[in-house]
mmCIF file with all atom_site columns, C-alpha atoms and ligand atoms in Angstrom:
data_model
loop_
_atom_site.group_PDB
_atom_site.id
_atom_site.type_symbol
_atom_site.label_atom_id
_atom_site.label_alt_id
_atom_site.label_comp_id
_atom_site.label_asym_id
_atom_site.label_entity_id
_atom_site.label_seq_id
_atom_site.pdbx_PDB_ins_code
_atom_site.Cartn_x
_atom_site.Cartn_y
_atom_site.Cartn_z
_atom_site.occupancy
_atom_site.B_iso_or_equiv
_atom_site.pdbx_formal_charge
_atom_site.auth_seq_id
_atom_site.auth_comp_id
_atom_site.auth_asym_id
_atom_site.auth_atom_id
_atom_site.pdbx_PDB_model_num
ATOM   1   C CA  . MET A 1 1   ? -154.854 147.996 -76.149 1.00 98.00 ? 1   MET A CA  1
ATOM   2   C CA  . LYS A 1 2   ? -154.951 150.276 -73.106 1.00 98.00 ? 2   LYS A CA  1
ATOM   3   C CA  . LEU A 1 3   ? -152.367 151.318 -70.540 1.00 98.00 ? 3   LEU A CA  1
ATOM   4   C CA  . ILE A 1 4   ? -153.640 151.483 -66.981 1.00 98.00 ? 4   ILE A CA  1
ATOM   5   C CA  . ILE A 1 5   ? -151.535 153.573 -64.620 1.00 98.00 ? 5   ILE A CA  1
ATOM   6   C CA  . ALA A 1 6   ? -152.572 152.763 -61.066 1.00 98.00 ? 6   ALA A CA  1
ATOM   7   C CA  . ILE A 1 7   ? -151.095 154.577 -58.049 1.00 98.00 ? 7   ILE A CA  1
ATOM   8   C CA  . VAL A 1 8   ? -151.750 152.648 -54.857 1.00 98.00 ? 8   VAL A CA  1
ATOM   9   C CA  . GLN A 1 9   ? -150.566 152.849 -51.289 1.00 96.00 ? 9   GLN A CA  1
ATOM   10  C CA  . ARG A 1 10  ? -147.452 150.851 -50.448 1.00 95.00 ? 10  ARG A CA  1
ATOM   11  C CA  . GLU A 1 11  ? -149.399 148.737 -47.937 1.00 95.00 ? 11  GLU A CA  1
ATOM   12  C CA  . ASP A 1 12  ? -151.650 147.389 -50.719 1.00 97.00 ? 12  ASP A CA  1
ATOM   13  C CA  . ALA A 1 13  ? -148.985 146.896 -53.394 1.00 97.00 ? 13  ALA A CA  1
ATOM   14  C CA  . SER A 1 14  ? -147.816 143.355 -52.786 1.00 96.00 ? 14  SER A CA  1
ATOM   15  C CA  . ARG A 1 15  ? -151.372 141.999 -52.370 1.00 97.00 ? 15  ARG A CA  1
ATOM   16  C CA  . LEU A 1 16  ? -152.306 143.622 -55.662 1.00 98.00 ? 16  LEU A CA  1
ATOM   17  C CA  . GLN A 1 17  ? -149.167 142.305 -57.328 1.00 98.00 ? 17  GLN A CA  1
ATOM   18  C CA  . HIS A 1 18  ? -150.094 138.760 -56.256 1.00 98.00 ? 18  HIS A CA  1
ATOM   19  C CA  . ALA A 1 19  ? -153.646 139.265 -57.517 1.00 98.00 ? 19  ALA A CA  1
ATOM   20  C CA  . PHE A 1 20  ? -152.293 140.325 -60.920 1.00 98.00 ? 20  PHE A CA  1
ATOM   21  C CA  . ALA A 1 21  ? -150.013 137.267 -61.057 1.00 98.00 ? 21  ALA A CA  1
ATOM   22  C CA  . LYS A 1 22  ? -152.874 134.946 -60.091 1.00 97.00 ? 22  LYS A CA  1
ATOM   23  C CA  . GLU A 1 23  ? -155.052 136.358 -62.889 1.00 97.00 ? 23  GLU A CA  1
ATOM   24  C CA  . ASN A 1 24  ? -152.176 136.264 -65.381 1.00 97.00 ? 24  ASN A CA  1
ATOM   25  C CA  . ILE A 1 25  ? -152.212 140.042 -65.765 1.00 98.00 ? 25  ILE A CA  1
ATOM   26  C CA  . ARG A 1 26  ? -148.879 141.527 -66.784 1.00 98.00 ? 26  ARG A CA  1
ATOM   27  C CA  . ALA A 1 27  ? -147.808 144.527 -64.778 1.00 98.00 ? 27  ALA A CA  1
ATOM   28  C CA  . THR A 1 28  ? -144.723 146.615 -63.985 1.00 98.00 ? 28  THR A CA  1
ATOM   29  C CA  . LYS A 1 29  ? -144.301 147.889 -60.476 1.00 98.00 ? 29  LYS A CA  1
ATOM   30  C CA  . LEU A 1 30  ? -142.587 151.224 -59.850 1.00 98.00 ? 30  LEU A CA  1
ATOM   31  C CA  . ALA A 1 31  ? -141.554 152.769 -56.544 1.00 98.00 ? 31  ALA A CA  1
ATOM   32  C CA  . THR A 1 32  ? -142.988 156.286 -56.609 1.00 98.00 ? 32  THR A CA  1
ATOM   33  C CA  . THR A 1 33  ? -143.492 159.248 -54.301 1.00 97.00 ? 33  THR A CA  1
ATOM   34  C CA  . GLY A 1 34  ? -146.664 161.293 -53.886 1.00 94.00 ? 34  GLY A CA  1
ATOM   35  C CA  . GLY A 1 35  ? -146.114 164.952 -54.696 1.00 93.00 ? 35  GLY A CA  1
ATOM   36  C CA  . PHE A 1 36  ? -148.220 166.185 -51.781 1.00 91.00 ? 36  PHE A CA  1
ATOM   37  C CA  . LEU A 1 37  ? -147.313 163.967 -48.836 1.00 88.00 ? 37  LEU A CA  1
ATOM   38  C CA  . SER A 1 38  ? -143.813 163.134 -50.174 1.00 89.00 ? 38  SER A CA  1
ATOM   39  C CA  . GLU A 1 39  ? -144.412 159.573 -49.014 1.00 89.00 ? 39  GLU A CA  1
ATOM   40  C CA  . GLY A 1 40  ? -143.645 156.413 -50.917 1.00 93.00 ? 40  GLY A CA  1
ATOM   41  C CA  . ASN A 1 41  ? -146.431 154.894 -52.938 1.00 96.00 ? 41  ASN A CA  1
ATOM   42  C CA  . THR A 1 42  ? -146.460 152.315 -55.718 1.00 98.00 ? 42  THR A CA  1
ATOM   43  C CA  . THR A 1 43  ? -147.384 152.780 -59.337 1.00 98.00 ? 43  THR A CA  1
ATOM   44  C CA  . PHE A 1 44  ? -148.355 149.872 -61.564 1.00 98.00 ? 44  PHE A CA  1
ATOM   45  C CA  . LEU A 1 45  ? -148.189 150.032 -65.372 1.00 98.00 ? 45  LEU A CA  1
ATOM   46  C CA  . ILE A 1 46  ? -150.553 147.494 -66.914 1.00 98.00 ? 46  ILE A CA  1
ATOM   47  C CA  . GLY A 1 47  ? -150.740 147.014 -70.665 1.00 98.00 ? 47  GLY A CA  1
ATOM   48  C CA  . ILE A 1 48  ? -154.005 145.193 -71.328 1.00 98.00 ? 48  ILE A CA  1
ATOM   49  C CA  . ASP A 1 49  ? -156.505 144.375 -74.025 1.00 98.00 ? 49  ASP A CA  1
ATOM   50  C CA  . GLU A 1 50  ? -159.450 146.744 -73.901 1.00 98.00 ? 50  GLU A CA  1
ATOM   51  C CA  . LYS A 1 51  ? -161.903 143.965 -73.105 1.00 98.00 ? 51  LYS A CA  1
ATOM   52  C CA  . HIS A 1 52  ? -160.091 143.207 -69.832 1.00 98.00 ? 52  HIS A CA  1
ATOM   53  C CA  . VAL A 1 53  ? -159.879 146.798 -68.534 1.00 98.00 ? 53  VAL A CA  1
ATOM   54  C CA  . LYS A 1 54  ? -162.997 146.531 -66.331 1.00 98.00 ? 54  LYS A CA  1
ATOM   55  C CA  . LYS A 1 55  ? -161.747 143.319 -64.761 1.00 98.00 ? 55  LYS A CA  1
ATOM   56  C CA  . VAL A 1 56  ? -158.388 144.914 -63.936 1.00 98.00 ? 56  VAL A CA  1
ATOM   57  C CA  . MET A 1 57  ? -160.084 148.015 -62.493 1.00 98.00 ? 57  MET A CA  1
ATOM   58  C CA  . ARG A 1 58  ? -162.290 145.811 -60.312 1.00 98.00 ? 58  ARG A CA  1
ATOM   59  C CA  . LEU A 1 59  ? -159.230 143.949 -59.080 1.00 98.00 ? 59  LEU A CA  1
ATOM   60  C CA  . ILE A 1 60  ? -157.437 147.222 -58.225 1.00 98.00 ? 60  ILE A CA  1
ATOM   61  C CA  . GLN A 1 61  ? -160.532 148.527 -56.438 1.00 97.00 ? 61  GLN A CA  1
ATOM   62  C CA  . GLY A 1 62  ? -160.907 145.310 -54.454 1.00 97.00 ? 62  GLY A CA  1
ATOM   63  C CA  . GLU A 1 63  ? -157.284 145.256 -53.245 1.00 97.00 ? 63  GLU A CA  1
ATOM   64  C CA  . SER A 1 64  ? -156.874 148.976 -52.421 1.00 96.00 ? 64  SER A CA  1
ATOM   65  C CA  . GLN A 1 65  ? -158.164 150.779 -49.412 1.00 94.00 ? 65  GLN A CA  1
ATOM   66  C CA  . GLY A 1 66  ? -158.357 154.413 -48.346 1.00 94.00 ? 66  GLY A CA  1
ATOM   67  C CA  . ARG A 1 67  ? -156.501 155.433 -45.185 1.00 93.00 ? 67  ARG A CA  1
ATOM   68  C CA  . GLU A 1 68  ? -156.204 158.493 -43.021 1.00 93.00 ? 68  GLU A CA  1
ATOM   69  C CA  . GLU A 1 69  ? -152.792 160.103 -42.701 1.00 88.00 ? 69  GLU A CA  1
ATOM   70  C CA  . TYR A 1 70  ? -151.602 163.080 -40.712 1.00 87.00 ? 70  TYR A CA  1
ATOM   71  C CA  . MET A 1 71  ? -149.275 165.702 -42.132 1.00 84.00 ? 71  MET A CA  1
ATOM   72  C CA  . ASN A 1 72  ? -147.564 168.719 -40.696 1.00 80.00 ? 72  ASN A CA  1
ATOM   73  C CA  . PRO A 1 73  ? -148.490 171.579 -43.049 1.00 76.00 ? 73  PRO A CA  1
ATOM   74  C CA  . ASN A 1 74  ? -145.404 173.655 -42.188 1.00 68.00 ? 74  ASN A CA  1
ATOM   75  C CA  . LEU A 1 75  ? -142.841 170.874 -42.272 1.00 60.00 ? 75  LEU A CA  1
ATOM   76  C CA  . SER A 1 76  ? -142.009 171.014 -45.956 1.00 56.00 ? 76  SER A CA  1
ATOM   77  C CA  . MET A 1 77  ? -141.789 174.811 -46.012 1.00 55.00 ? 77  MET A CA  1
ATOM   78  C CA  . THR A 1 78  ? -140.020 175.830 -42.839 1.00 54.00 ? 78  THR A CA  1
ATOM   79  C CA  . GLY A 1 79  ? -138.661 172.656 -41.283 1.00 57.00 ? 79  GLY A CA  1
ATOM   80  C CA  . PHE A 1 80  ? -139.887 171.313 -37.957 1.00 58.00 ? 80  PHE A CA  1
ATOM   81  C CA  . ASP A 1 81  ? -142.381 173.702 -36.321 1.00 58.00 ? 81  ASP A CA  1
ATOM   82  C CA  . VAL A 1 82  ? -143.716 172.648 -32.915 1.00 59.00 ? 82  VAL A CA  1
ATOM   83  C CA  . SER A 1 83  ? -146.617 175.146 -33.082 1.00 61.00 ? 83  SER A CA  1
ATOM   84  C CA  . SER A 1 84  ? -148.219 173.672 -36.165 1.00 74.00 ? 84  SER A CA  1
ATOM   85  C CA  . GLN A 1 85  ? -151.068 171.194 -35.807 1.00 85.00 ? 85  GLN A CA  1
ATOM   86  C CA  . PRO A 1 86  ? -151.027 167.998 -37.877 1.00 87.00 ? 86  PRO A CA  1
ATOM   87  C CA  . VAL A 1 87  ? -153.747 167.961 -40.512 1.00 89.00 ? 87  VAL A CA  1
ATOM   88  C CA  . LYS A 1 88  ? -155.766 164.823 -41.269 1.00 92.00 ? 88  LYS A CA  1
ATOM   89  C CA  . ILE A 1 89  ? -155.663 163.754 -44.929 1.00 91.00 ? 89  ILE A CA  1
ATOM   90  C CA  . THR A 1 90  ? -157.711 160.953 -46.436 1.00 92.00 ? 90  THR A CA  1
ATOM   91  C CA  . VAL A 1 91  ? -155.581 159.167 -49.013 1.00 93.00 ? 91  VAL A CA  1
ATOM   92  C CA  . GLY A 1 92  ? -157.663 157.305 -51.564 1.00 88.00 ? 92  GLY A CA  1
ATOM   93  C CA  . GLY A 1 93  ? -157.401 153.601 -52.246 1.00 93.00 ? 93  GLY A CA  1
ATOM   94  C CA  . ALA A 1 94  ? -156.139 153.944 -55.792 1.00 97.00 ? 94  ALA A CA  1
ATOM   95  C CA  . THR A 1 95  ? -155.700 156.693 -58.377 1.00 98.00 ? 95  THR A CA  1
ATOM   96  C CA  . CYS A 1 96  ? -156.071 155.218 -61.868 1.00 98.00 ? 96  CYS A CA  1
ATOM   97  C CA  . PHE A 1 97  ? -155.594 156.533 -65.391 1.00 98.00 ? 97  PHE A CA  1
ATOM   98  C CA  . VAL A 1 98  ? -156.632 154.565 -68.476 1.00 98.00 ? 98  VAL A CA  1
ATOM   99  C CA  . LEU A 1 99  ? -154.792 155.632 -71.633 1.00 98.00 ? 99  LEU A CA  1
ATOM   100 C CA  . PRO A 1 100 ? -155.041 154.459 -75.237 1.00 98.00 ? 100 PRO A CA  1
ATOM   101 C CA  . VAL A 1 101 ? -151.914 152.718 -76.517 1.00 98.00 ? 101 VAL A CA  1
ATOM   102 C CA  . GLU A 1 102 ? -150.935 153.738 -80.040 1.00 98.00 ? 102 GLU A CA  1
ATOM   103 C CA  . GLU A 1 103 ? -148.390 150.974 -80.503 1.00 98.00 ? 103 GLU A CA  1
ATOM   104 C CA  . PHE A 1 104 ? -147.133 148.003 -78.498 1.00 97.00 ? 104 PHE A CA  1
ATOM   105 C CA  . LYS A 1 105 ? -143.977 146.166 -79.537 1.00 97.00 ? 105 LYS A CA  1
ATOM   106 C CA  . GLN A 1 106 ? -141.615 143.823 -77.782 1.00 97.00 ? 106 GLN A CA  1
ATOM   107 C CA  . PHE A 1 107 ? -138.177 143.078 -79.244 1.00 97.00 ? 107 PHE A CA  1
HETATM 108 P P1  . 2BA B 2 .   ? -149.909 162.572 -52.758 1.00 55.94 ? 201 2BA B P1  1
HETATM 109 O O1  . 2BA B 2 .   ? -149.655 163.603 -53.813 1.00 55.94 ? 201 2BA B O1  1
HETATM 110 O O2  . 2BA B 2 .   ? -148.849 162.399 -51.723 1.00 55.94 ? 201 2BA B O2  1
HETATM 111 O O3  . 2BA B 2 .   ? -151.312 162.923 -52.068 1.00 55.94 ? 201 2BA B O3  1
HETATM 112 C C1  . 2BA B 2 .   ? -151.763 162.197 -50.947 1.00 55.94 ? 201 2BA B C1  1
HETATM 113 C C2  . 2BA B 2 .   ? -153.137 162.685 -50.534 1.00 55.94 ? 201 2BA B C2  1
HETATM 114 O O4  . 2BA B 2 .   ? -153.044 164.038 -50.120 1.00 55.94 ? 201 2BA B O4  1
HETATM 115 C C3  . 2BA B 2 .   ? -154.175 162.684 -51.663 1.00 55.94 ? 201 2BA B C3  1
HETATM 116 O O5  . 2BA B 2 .   ? -154.772 161.410 -51.784 1.00 55.94 ? 201 2BA B O5  1
HETATM 117 C C4  . 2BA B 2 .   ? -155.146 163.754 -51.208 1.00 55.94 ? 201 2BA B C4  1
HETATM 118 O O6  . 2BA B 2 .   ? -156.042 163.228 -50.226 1.00 55.94 ? 201 2BA B O6  1
HETATM 119 C C5  . 2BA B 2 .   ? -154.225 164.748 -50.513 1.00 55.94 ? 201 2BA B C5  1
HETATM 120 N N1  . 2BA B 2 .   ? -153.838 165.829 -51.398 1.00 55.94 ? 201 2BA B N1  1
HETATM 121 C C6  . 2BA B 2 .   ? -153.059 165.783 -52.495 1.00 55.94 ? 201 2BA B C6  1
HETATM 122 N N2  . 2BA B 2 .   ? -152.887 166.990 -53.033 1.00 55.94 ? 201 2BA B N2  1
HETATM 123 C C7  . 2BA B 2 .   ? -153.572 167.859 -52.259 1.00 55.94 ? 201 2BA B C7  1
HETATM 124 C C8  . 2BA B 2 .   ? -153.767 169.254 -52.263 1.00 55.94 ? 201 2BA B C8  1
HETATM 125 N N3  . 2BA B 2 .   ? -153.237 170.056 -53.200 1.00 55.94 ? 201 2BA B N3  1
HETATM 126 N N4  . 2BA B 2 .   ? -154.554 169.796 -51.280 1.00 55.94 ? 201 2BA B N4  1
HETATM 127 C C9  . 2BA B 2 .   ? -155.102 169.044 -50.322 1.00 55.94 ? 201 2BA B C9  1
HETATM 128 N N5  . 2BA B 2 .   ? -154.936 167.701 -50.252 1.00 55.94 ? 201 2BA B N5  1
HETATM 129 C C10 . 2BA B 2 .   ? -154.181 167.116 -51.186 1.00 55.94 ? 201 2BA B C10 1
HETATM 130 P P2  . 2BA B 2 .   ? -155.196 160.882 -53.201 1.00 55.94 ? 201 2BA B P2  1
HETATM 131 O O7  . 2BA B 2 .   ? -155.948 161.951 -53.953 1.00 55.94 ? 201 2BA B O7  1
HETATM 132 O O8  . 2BA B 2 .   ? -155.886 159.575 -52.986 1.00 55.94 ? 201 2BA B O8  1
HETATM 133 O O9  . 2BA B 2 .   ? -153.844 160.630 -54.001 1.00 55.94 ? 201 2BA B O9  1
HETATM 134 C C11 . 2BA B 2 .   ? -152.960 159.593 -53.678 1.00 55.94 ? 201 2BA B C11 1
HETATM 135 C C12 . 2BA B 2 .   ? -151.713 159.669 -54.528 1.00 55.94 ? 201 2BA B C12 1
HETATM 136 O O10 . 2BA B 2 .   ? -152.091 159.478 -55.903 1.00 55.94 ? 201 2BA B O10 1
HETATM 137 C C13 . 2BA B 2 .   ? -151.020 161.040 -54.518 1.00 55.94 ? 201 2BA B C13 1
HETATM 138 O O11 . 2BA B 2 .   ? -150.136 161.137 -53.431 1.00 55.94 ? 201 2BA B O11 1
HETATM 139 C C14 . 2BA B 2 .   ? -150.294 161.041 -55.862 1.00 55.94 ? 201 2BA B C14 1
HETATM 140 O O12 . 2BA B 2 .   ? -149.117 160.248 -55.783 1.00 55.94 ? 201 2BA B O12 1
HETATM 141 C C15 . 2BA B 2 .   ? -151.293 160.302 -56.749 1.00 55.94 ? 201 2BA B C15 1
HETATM 142 N N6  . 2BA B 2 .   ? -152.180 161.229 -57.466 1.00 55.94 ? 201 2BA B N6  1
HETATM 143 C C16 . 2BA B 2 .   ? -153.396 161.665 -57.062 1.00 55.94 ? 201 2BA B C16 1
HETATM 144 N N7  . 2BA B 2 .   ? -153.940 162.464 -57.978 1.00 55.94 ? 201 2BA B N7  1
HETATM 145 C C17 . 2BA B 2 .   ? -153.088 162.514 -59.002 1.00 55.94 ? 201 2BA B C17 1
HETATM 146 C C18 . 2BA B 2 .   ? -153.095 163.185 -60.260 1.00 55.94 ? 201 2BA B C18 1
HETATM 147 N N8  . 2BA B 2 .   ? -154.126 163.942 -60.692 1.00 55.94 ? 201 2BA B N8  1
HETATM 148 N N9  . 2BA B 2 .   ? -152.016 163.040 -61.087 1.00 55.94 ? 201 2BA B N9  1
HETATM 149 C C19 . 2BA B 2 .   ? -150.963 162.252 -60.688 1.00 55.94 ? 201 2BA B C19 1
HETATM 150 N N10 . 2BA B 2 .   ? -150.882 161.586 -59.522 1.00 55.94 ? 201 2BA B N10 1
HETATM 151 C C20 . 2BA B 2 .   ? -151.948 161.715 -58.684 1.00 55.94 ? 201 2BA B C20 1
#
């Protein structure tokens, strides 16, 4: 068994959640915050048999899209600064980790 941790943008989360349900893929949805932009994103935990990992990854890839965001580089350090220029950041569609699961039990 593997554990897929998939961090996706909030805008894509409910579509992906429906896609998981349609394909009978069990997942847990967590409300998370990106450490860099301090914006809400969504993290899915998916415990899955190894033979289905590629299918799940394809599903995540298909339902997630990259977007451009603007951030104020000085905002988090000094508060609002009118002189600073917003910086364009390209946020990826999905950030995924695939981990081995040593043990899986449900009680
Ligand atoms: P955030 O940490 O809010 O990062 C949002 C986007 O800001 C990133 O998009 C990247 O384009 C940019 N960014 C992040 N750190 C940066 C830095 N030190 N310098 C310049 N630009 C930076 P993504 O790379 O697509 O990441 C989207 C979200 O996925 C992240 O939100 C974070 O929540 C998560 N993530 C990405 N890499 C991760 C990692 N290695 N470990 C844990 N979570 C990660």
